[in-house]
Short mmCIF file of C-alpha atoms and ligand atoms in Angstrom, two decimals:
data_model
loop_
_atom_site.label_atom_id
_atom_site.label_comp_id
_atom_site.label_asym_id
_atom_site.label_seq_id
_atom_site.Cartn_x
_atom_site.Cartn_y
_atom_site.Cartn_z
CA UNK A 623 28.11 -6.21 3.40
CA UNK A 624 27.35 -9.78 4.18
CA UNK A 625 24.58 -10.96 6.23
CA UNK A 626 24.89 -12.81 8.94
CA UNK A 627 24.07 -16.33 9.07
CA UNK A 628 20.86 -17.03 10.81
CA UNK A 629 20.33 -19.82 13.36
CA UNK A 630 16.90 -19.81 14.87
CA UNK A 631 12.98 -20.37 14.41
CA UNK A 632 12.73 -18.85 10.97
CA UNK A 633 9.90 -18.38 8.07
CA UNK A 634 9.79 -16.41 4.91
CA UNK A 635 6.62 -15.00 3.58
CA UNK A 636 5.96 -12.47 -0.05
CA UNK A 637 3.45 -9.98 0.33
CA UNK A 638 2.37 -8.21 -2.89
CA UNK A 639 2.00 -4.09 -3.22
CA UNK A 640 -0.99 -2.61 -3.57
CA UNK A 641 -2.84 0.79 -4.87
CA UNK A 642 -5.46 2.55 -3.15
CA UNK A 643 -8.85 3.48 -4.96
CA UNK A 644 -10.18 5.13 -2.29
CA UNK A 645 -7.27 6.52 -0.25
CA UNK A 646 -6.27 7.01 3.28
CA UNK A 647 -4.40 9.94 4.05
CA UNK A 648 -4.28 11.73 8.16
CA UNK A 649 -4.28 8.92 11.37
CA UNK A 650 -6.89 9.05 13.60
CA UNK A 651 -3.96 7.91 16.15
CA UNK A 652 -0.39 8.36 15.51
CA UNK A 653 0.95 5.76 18.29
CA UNK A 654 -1.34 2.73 16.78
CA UNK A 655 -0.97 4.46 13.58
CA UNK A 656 -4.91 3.89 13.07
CA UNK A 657 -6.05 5.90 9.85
CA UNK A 658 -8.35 8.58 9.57
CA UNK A 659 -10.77 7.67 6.80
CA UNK A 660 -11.12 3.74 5.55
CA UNK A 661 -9.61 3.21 2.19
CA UNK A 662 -10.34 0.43 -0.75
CA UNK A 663 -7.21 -0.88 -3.28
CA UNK A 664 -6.44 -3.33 -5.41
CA UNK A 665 -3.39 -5.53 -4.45
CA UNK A 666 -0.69 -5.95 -7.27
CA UNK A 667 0.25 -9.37 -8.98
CA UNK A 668 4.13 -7.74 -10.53
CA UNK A 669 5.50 -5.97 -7.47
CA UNK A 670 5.97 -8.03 -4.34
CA UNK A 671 8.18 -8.01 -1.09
CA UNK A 672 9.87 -11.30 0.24
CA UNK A 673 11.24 -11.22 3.51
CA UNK A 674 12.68 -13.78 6.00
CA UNK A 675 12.44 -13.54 9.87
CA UNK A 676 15.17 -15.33 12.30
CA UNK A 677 14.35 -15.39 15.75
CA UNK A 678 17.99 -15.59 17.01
CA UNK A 679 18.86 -16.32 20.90
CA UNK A 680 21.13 -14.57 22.38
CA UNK A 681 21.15 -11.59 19.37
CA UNK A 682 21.55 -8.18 21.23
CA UNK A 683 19.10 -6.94 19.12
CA UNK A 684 16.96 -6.32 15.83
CA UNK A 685 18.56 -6.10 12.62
CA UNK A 686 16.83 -5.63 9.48
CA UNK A 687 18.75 -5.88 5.55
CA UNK A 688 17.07 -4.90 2.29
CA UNK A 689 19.06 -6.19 -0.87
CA UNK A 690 21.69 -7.18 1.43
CA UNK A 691 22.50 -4.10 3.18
CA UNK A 692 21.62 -3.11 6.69
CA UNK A 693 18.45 -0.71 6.97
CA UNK A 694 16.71 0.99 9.65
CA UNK A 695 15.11 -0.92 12.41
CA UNK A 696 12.92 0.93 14.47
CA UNK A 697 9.10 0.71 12.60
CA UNK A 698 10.22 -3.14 12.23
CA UNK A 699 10.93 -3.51 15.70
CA UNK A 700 7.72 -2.00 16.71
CA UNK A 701 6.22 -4.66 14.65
CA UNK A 702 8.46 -7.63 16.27
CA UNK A 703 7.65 -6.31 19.56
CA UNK A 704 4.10 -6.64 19.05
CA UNK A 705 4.97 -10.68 17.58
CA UNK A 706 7.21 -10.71 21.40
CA UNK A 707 3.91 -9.45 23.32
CA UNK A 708 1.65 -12.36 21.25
CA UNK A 709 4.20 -15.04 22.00
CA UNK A 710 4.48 -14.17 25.48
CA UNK A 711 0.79 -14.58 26.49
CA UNK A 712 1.52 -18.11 25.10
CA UNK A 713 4.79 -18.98 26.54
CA UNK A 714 6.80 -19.23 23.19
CA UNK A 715 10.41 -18.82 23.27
CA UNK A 716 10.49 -15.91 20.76
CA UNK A 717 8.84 -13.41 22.97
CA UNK A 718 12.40 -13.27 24.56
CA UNK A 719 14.32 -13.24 20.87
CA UNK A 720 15.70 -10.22 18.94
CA UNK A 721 15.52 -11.03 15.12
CA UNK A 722 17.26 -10.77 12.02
CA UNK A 723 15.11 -9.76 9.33
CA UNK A 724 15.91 -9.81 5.61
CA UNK A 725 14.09 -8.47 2.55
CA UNK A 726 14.53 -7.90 -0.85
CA UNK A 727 11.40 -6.52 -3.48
CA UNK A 728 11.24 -7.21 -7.24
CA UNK A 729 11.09 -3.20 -7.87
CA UNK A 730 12.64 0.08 -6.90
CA UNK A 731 12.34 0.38 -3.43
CA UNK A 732 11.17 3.67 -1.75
CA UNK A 733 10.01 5.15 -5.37
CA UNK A 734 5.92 5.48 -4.69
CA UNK A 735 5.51 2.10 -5.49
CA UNK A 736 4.20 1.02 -1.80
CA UNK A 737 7.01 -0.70 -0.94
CA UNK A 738 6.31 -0.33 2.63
CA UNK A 739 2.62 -2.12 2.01
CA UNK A 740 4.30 -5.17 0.89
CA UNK A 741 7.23 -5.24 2.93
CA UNK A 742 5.05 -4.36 6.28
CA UNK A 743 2.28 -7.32 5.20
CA UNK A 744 5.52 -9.88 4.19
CA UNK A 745 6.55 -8.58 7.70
CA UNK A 746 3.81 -9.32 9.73
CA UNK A 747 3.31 -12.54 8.16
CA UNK A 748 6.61 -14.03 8.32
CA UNK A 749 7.56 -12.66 11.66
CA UNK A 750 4.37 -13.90 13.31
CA UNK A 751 5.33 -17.34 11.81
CA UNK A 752 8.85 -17.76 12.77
CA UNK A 753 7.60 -16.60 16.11
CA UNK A 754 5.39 -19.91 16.10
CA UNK A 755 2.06 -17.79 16.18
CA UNK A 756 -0.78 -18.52 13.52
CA UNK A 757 -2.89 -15.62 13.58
CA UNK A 758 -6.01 -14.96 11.55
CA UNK A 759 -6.05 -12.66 8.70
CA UNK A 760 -7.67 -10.17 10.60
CA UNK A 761 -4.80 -9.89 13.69
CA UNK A 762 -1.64 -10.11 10.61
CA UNK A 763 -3.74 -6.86 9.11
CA UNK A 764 -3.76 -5.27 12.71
CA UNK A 765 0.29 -6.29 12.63
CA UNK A 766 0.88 -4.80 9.42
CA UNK A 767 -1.04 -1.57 9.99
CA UNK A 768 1.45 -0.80 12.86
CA UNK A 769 4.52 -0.52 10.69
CA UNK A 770 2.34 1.27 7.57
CA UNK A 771 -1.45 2.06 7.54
CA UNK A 772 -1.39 0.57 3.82
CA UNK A 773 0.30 -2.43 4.54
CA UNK A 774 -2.78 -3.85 6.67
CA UNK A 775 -4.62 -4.44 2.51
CA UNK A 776 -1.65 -6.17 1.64
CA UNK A 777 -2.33 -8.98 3.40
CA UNK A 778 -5.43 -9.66 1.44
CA UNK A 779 -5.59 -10.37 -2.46
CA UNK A 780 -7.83 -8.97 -5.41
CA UNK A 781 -9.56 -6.11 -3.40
CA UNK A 782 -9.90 -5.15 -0.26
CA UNK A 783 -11.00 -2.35 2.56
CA UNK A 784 -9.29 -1.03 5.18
CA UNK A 785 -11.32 0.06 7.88
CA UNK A 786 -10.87 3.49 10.01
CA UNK A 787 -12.58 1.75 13.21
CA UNK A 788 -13.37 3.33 16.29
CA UNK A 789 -12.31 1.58 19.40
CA UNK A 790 -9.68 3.16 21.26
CA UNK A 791 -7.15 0.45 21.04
CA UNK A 792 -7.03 0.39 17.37
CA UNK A 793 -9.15 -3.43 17.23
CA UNK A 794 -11.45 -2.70 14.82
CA UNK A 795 -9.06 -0.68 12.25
CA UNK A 796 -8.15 -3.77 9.91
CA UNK A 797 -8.66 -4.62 6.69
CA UNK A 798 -10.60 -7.49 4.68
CA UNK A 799 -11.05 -8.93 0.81
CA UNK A 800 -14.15 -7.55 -0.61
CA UNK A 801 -13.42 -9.38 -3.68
CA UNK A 802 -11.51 -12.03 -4.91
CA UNK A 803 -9.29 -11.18 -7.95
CA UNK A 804 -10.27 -13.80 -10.06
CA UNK A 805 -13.95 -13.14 -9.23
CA UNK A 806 -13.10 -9.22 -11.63
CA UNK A 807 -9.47 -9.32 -13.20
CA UNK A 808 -8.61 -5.86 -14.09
CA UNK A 809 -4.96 -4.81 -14.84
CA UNK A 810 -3.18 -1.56 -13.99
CA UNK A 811 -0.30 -0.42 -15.91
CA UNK A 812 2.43 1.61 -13.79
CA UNK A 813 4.04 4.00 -15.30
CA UNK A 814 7.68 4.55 -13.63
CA UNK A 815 8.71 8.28 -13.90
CA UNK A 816 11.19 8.59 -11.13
CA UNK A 817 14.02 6.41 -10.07
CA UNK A 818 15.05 6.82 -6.43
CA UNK A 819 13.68 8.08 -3.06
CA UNK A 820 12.80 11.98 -3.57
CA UNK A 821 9.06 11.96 -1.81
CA UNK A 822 8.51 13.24 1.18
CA UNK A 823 7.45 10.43 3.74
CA UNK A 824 3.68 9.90 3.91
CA UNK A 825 3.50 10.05 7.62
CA UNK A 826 4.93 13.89 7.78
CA UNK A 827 2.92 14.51 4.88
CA UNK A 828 -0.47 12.88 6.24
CA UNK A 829 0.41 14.92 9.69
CA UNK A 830 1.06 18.41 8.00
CA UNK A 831 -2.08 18.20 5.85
CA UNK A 832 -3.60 17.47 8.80
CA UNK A 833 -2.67 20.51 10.64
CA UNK A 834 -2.50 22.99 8.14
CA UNK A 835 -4.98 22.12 4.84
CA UNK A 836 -8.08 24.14 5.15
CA UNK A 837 -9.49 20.96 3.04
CA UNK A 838 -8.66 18.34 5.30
CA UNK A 839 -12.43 18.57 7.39
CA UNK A 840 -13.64 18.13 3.71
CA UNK A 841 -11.39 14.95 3.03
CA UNK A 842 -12.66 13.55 6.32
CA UNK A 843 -16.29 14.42 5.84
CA UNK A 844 -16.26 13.24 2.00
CA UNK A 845 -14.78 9.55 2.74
CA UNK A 846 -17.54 8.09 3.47
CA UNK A 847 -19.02 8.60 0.25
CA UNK A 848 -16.23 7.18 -1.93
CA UNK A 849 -15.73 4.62 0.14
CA UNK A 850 -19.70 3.49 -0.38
CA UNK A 851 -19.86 3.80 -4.02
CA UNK A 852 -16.47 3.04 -4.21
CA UNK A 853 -17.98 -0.74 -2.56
CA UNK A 854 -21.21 -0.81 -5.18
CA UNK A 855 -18.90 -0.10 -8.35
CA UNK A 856 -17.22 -3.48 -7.27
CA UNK A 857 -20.02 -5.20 -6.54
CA UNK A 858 -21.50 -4.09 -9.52
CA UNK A 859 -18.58 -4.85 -12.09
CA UNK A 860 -19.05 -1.72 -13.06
CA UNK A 861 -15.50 -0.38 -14.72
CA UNK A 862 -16.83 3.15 -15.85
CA UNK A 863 -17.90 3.58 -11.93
CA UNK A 864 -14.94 2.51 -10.82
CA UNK A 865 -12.27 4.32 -12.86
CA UNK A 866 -14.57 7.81 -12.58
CA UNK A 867 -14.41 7.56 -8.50
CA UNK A 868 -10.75 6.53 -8.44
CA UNK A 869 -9.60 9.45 -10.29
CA UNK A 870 -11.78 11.82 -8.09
CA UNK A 871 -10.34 10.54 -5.22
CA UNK A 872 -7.08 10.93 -5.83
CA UNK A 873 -7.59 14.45 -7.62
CA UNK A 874 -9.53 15.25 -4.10
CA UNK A 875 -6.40 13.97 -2.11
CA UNK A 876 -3.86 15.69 -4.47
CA UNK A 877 -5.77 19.09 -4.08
CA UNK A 878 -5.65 18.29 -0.05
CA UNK A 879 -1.70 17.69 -0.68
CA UNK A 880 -1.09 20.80 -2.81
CA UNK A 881 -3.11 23.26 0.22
CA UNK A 882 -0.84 21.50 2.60
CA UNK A 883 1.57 24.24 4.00
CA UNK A 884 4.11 23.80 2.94
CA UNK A 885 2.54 22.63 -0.23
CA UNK A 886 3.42 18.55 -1.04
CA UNK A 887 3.59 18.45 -4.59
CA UNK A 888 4.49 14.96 -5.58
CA UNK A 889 3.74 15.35 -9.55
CA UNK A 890 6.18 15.83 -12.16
CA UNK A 891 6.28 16.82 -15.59
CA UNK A 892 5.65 13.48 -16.63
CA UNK A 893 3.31 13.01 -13.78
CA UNK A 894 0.91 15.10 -15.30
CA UNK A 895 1.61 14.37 -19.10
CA UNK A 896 0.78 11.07 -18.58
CA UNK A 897 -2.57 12.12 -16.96
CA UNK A 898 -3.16 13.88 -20.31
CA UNK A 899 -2.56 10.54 -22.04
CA UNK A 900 -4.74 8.43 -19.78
CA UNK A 901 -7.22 10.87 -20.57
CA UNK A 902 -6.84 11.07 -24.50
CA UNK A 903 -7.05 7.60 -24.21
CA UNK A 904 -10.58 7.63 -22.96
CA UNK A 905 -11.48 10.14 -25.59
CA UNK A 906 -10.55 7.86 -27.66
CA UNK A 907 -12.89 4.88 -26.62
CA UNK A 908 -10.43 3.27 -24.49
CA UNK A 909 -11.69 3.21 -20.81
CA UNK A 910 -8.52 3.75 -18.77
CA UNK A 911 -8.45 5.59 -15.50
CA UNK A 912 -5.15 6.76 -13.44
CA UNK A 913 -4.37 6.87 -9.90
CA UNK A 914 -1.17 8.49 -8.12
CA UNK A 915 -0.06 8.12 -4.44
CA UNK A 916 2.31 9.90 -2.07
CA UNK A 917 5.05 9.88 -5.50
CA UNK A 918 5.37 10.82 -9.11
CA UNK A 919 4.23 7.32 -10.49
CA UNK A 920 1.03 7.50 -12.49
CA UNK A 921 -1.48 3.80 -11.99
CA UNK A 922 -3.58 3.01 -14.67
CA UNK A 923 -6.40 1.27 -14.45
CA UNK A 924 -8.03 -0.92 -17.12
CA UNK A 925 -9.19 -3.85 -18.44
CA UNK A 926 -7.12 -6.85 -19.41
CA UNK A 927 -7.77 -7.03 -23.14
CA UNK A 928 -6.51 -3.05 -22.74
CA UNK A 929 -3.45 -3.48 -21.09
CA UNK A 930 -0.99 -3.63 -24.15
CA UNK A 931 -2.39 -1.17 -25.83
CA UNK A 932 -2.22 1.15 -22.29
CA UNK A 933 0.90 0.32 -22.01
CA UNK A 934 2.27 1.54 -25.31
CA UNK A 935 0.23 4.93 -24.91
CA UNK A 936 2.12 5.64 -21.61
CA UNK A 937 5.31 4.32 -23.08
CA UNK A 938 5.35 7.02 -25.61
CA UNK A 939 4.90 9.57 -22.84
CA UNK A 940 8.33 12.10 -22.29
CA UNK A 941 9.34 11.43 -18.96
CA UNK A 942 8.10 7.74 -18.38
CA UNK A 943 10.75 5.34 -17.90
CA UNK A 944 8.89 2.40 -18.24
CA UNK A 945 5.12 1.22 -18.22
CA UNK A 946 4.82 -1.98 -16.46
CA UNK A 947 1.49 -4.41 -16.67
CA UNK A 948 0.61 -5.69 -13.30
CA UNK A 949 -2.62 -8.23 -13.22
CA UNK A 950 -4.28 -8.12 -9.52
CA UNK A 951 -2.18 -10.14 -6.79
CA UNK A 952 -2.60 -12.47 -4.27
CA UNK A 953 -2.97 -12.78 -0.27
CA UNK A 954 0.22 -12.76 1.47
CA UNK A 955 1.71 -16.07 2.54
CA UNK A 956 4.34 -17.96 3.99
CA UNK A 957 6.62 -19.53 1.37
CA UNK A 958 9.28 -22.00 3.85
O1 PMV B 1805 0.67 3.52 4.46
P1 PMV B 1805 1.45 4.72 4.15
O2 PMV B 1805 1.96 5.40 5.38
O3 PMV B 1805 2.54 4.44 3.17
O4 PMV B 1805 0.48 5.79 3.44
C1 PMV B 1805 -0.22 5.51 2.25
C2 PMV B 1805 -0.73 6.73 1.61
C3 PMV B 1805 -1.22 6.60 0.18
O5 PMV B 1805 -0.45 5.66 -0.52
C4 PMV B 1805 -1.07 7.95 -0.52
C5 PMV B 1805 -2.71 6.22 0.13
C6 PMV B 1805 -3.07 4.80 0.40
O6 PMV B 1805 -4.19 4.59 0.89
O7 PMV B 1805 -2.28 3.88 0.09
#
């Protein structure tokens, strides 16, 4: 299909992925999708979202194309009508504009690779721009977090914390940069294991653990914890720390997945063979650490002068498709 041409108040903007250490699963609110527990990640140099936003008068309404084909429009138009509701209070024409938006990422889309961080954060950025808006950090986070809880990190580089809040209207559950990546420049290695869409979406998943894991007090009362030593590891440069805690945590939210009912088992064969590996590795001498998200992708962490040597390890793994190096990305910006 082609898309249409575009003939308003536009701006692009790339957002780059990213991979929780300490991760968020269950929403404190569903309607300002505010998450339960806060959550630390890294944000990912190799995989990144770029979309474009067209504020076009006289459109009848949103339309949104990935890769050139027409997607569905109703998280992104959430996301625009919060953009309207900011460009209202200052009389900008926008706030009266559907909009076209188009996006295309440099990796599988919709395969546990967070494509909805980056493409929520590129979002939030470029729509709030075309829209004539410039909003701090802090408010594009807020934006992002609307269409996906992870996409509020993504607007941040190297890493950074997303925090659960408290207030009622969801104004204090944003994220921030807790360090710069070129202040600690690890590398993860993703190893691809699945092609295609075959999860099930984070947001049933994150409800039904919610309602039916006997573990999911324990998840909420054990946060906390991570999240604190999870912060002193960084500050700290302390690699060991930080590896140790990030496999924990995702064990502990895999084990809060698997006594969901019914049970969300997002691991493969390969899933867990390459575990093995990660953790030969380590026997080895080689301090390597993985981390796995709502899909069947296995995250390695390690250091830079590791990487190849990672990379080949997890290459040699049956079922892994491919083991991509990723150093740690950027903020999201606005590239027209
Ligand atoms: O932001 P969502 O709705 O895609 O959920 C993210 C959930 C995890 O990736 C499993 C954890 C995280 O913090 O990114």
């Amino acid at each position: 299909m082609d898309q249409p041409i575009d003939g308003g108040a536009t701006a692009v903007a790339r957002a780059h992925s990213n991979i929780a250490l300490v991760k968020y699963w269950g929403k404190r609110d569903a309607t300002l999708n505010t998450p339960a527990v806060g959550s630390i990640s890294v944000t990912l140099d190799a995989l990144y979202t770029d979309t474009r936003v067209t504020f076009v008068p006289g459109l009848a309404a949103d339309e949104f194309w990935l890769a050139g084909c027409r997607g569905p429009v109703t998280r992104i138009s959430h996301v625009l009508d919060l953009v309207r509701g900011h460009a209202a209070g200052l009389g900008l024409p926008a706030a009266g504009h559907s909009a076209i938006v188009s996006s295309t990422n440099n990796f599988p889309t919709g395969a546990g690779l967070a494509s909805s961080a980056s493409g929520f954060a590129a979002l939030a950025v470029a729509a709030a721009g075309a829209a004539g808006l410039s909003l701090p950090a802090r408010e594009l986070s807020i934006l992002a977090r609307h269409g996906s809880g992870s996409a509020a990190r993504s607007i941040f580089g190297g890493f950074a914390e997303m925090h659960a809040g408290t207030a009622a209207d969801g104004s204090d559950a944003y994220a921030e940069e807790l360090l710069d990546r070129e202040e600690w420049p690890l590398t993860v290695v993703v190893a691809i294991t699945e092609h295609g869409e075959k999860s099930i979406n984070s947001t049933i998943g994150m409800n039904e653990s919610k309602a039916t894991s006997p573990f999911y007090p324990a998840w909420l009362d054990s946060a906390d914890d991570d999240l604190d030593e999870m912060r002193a590891a960084i500050r700290d440069r302390d690699f060991a720390r930080l590896g140790e805690l990030s496999e924990y945590n995702c064990l502990k939210l895999h084990a809060l997945m698997l006594t969901t009912r019914p049970a969300l088992i997002y691991w493969n064969a390969a899933t867990v063979a390459a575990m093995h590996a990660v953790r030969a590795l380590r026997a080895q001498g080689l301090p390597a650490y993985f981390t796995i998200d709502a899909g069947p992708q296995v995250k390695v962490l390690c250091l830079p002068g590791d990487a190849a040597a990672v990379q080949q390890a997890l290459a040699l793994v049956p079922g892994v498709h491919e083991a991509r190096i990723s150093a740690l990305g950027p903020a999201a910006y606005r590239l027209e």
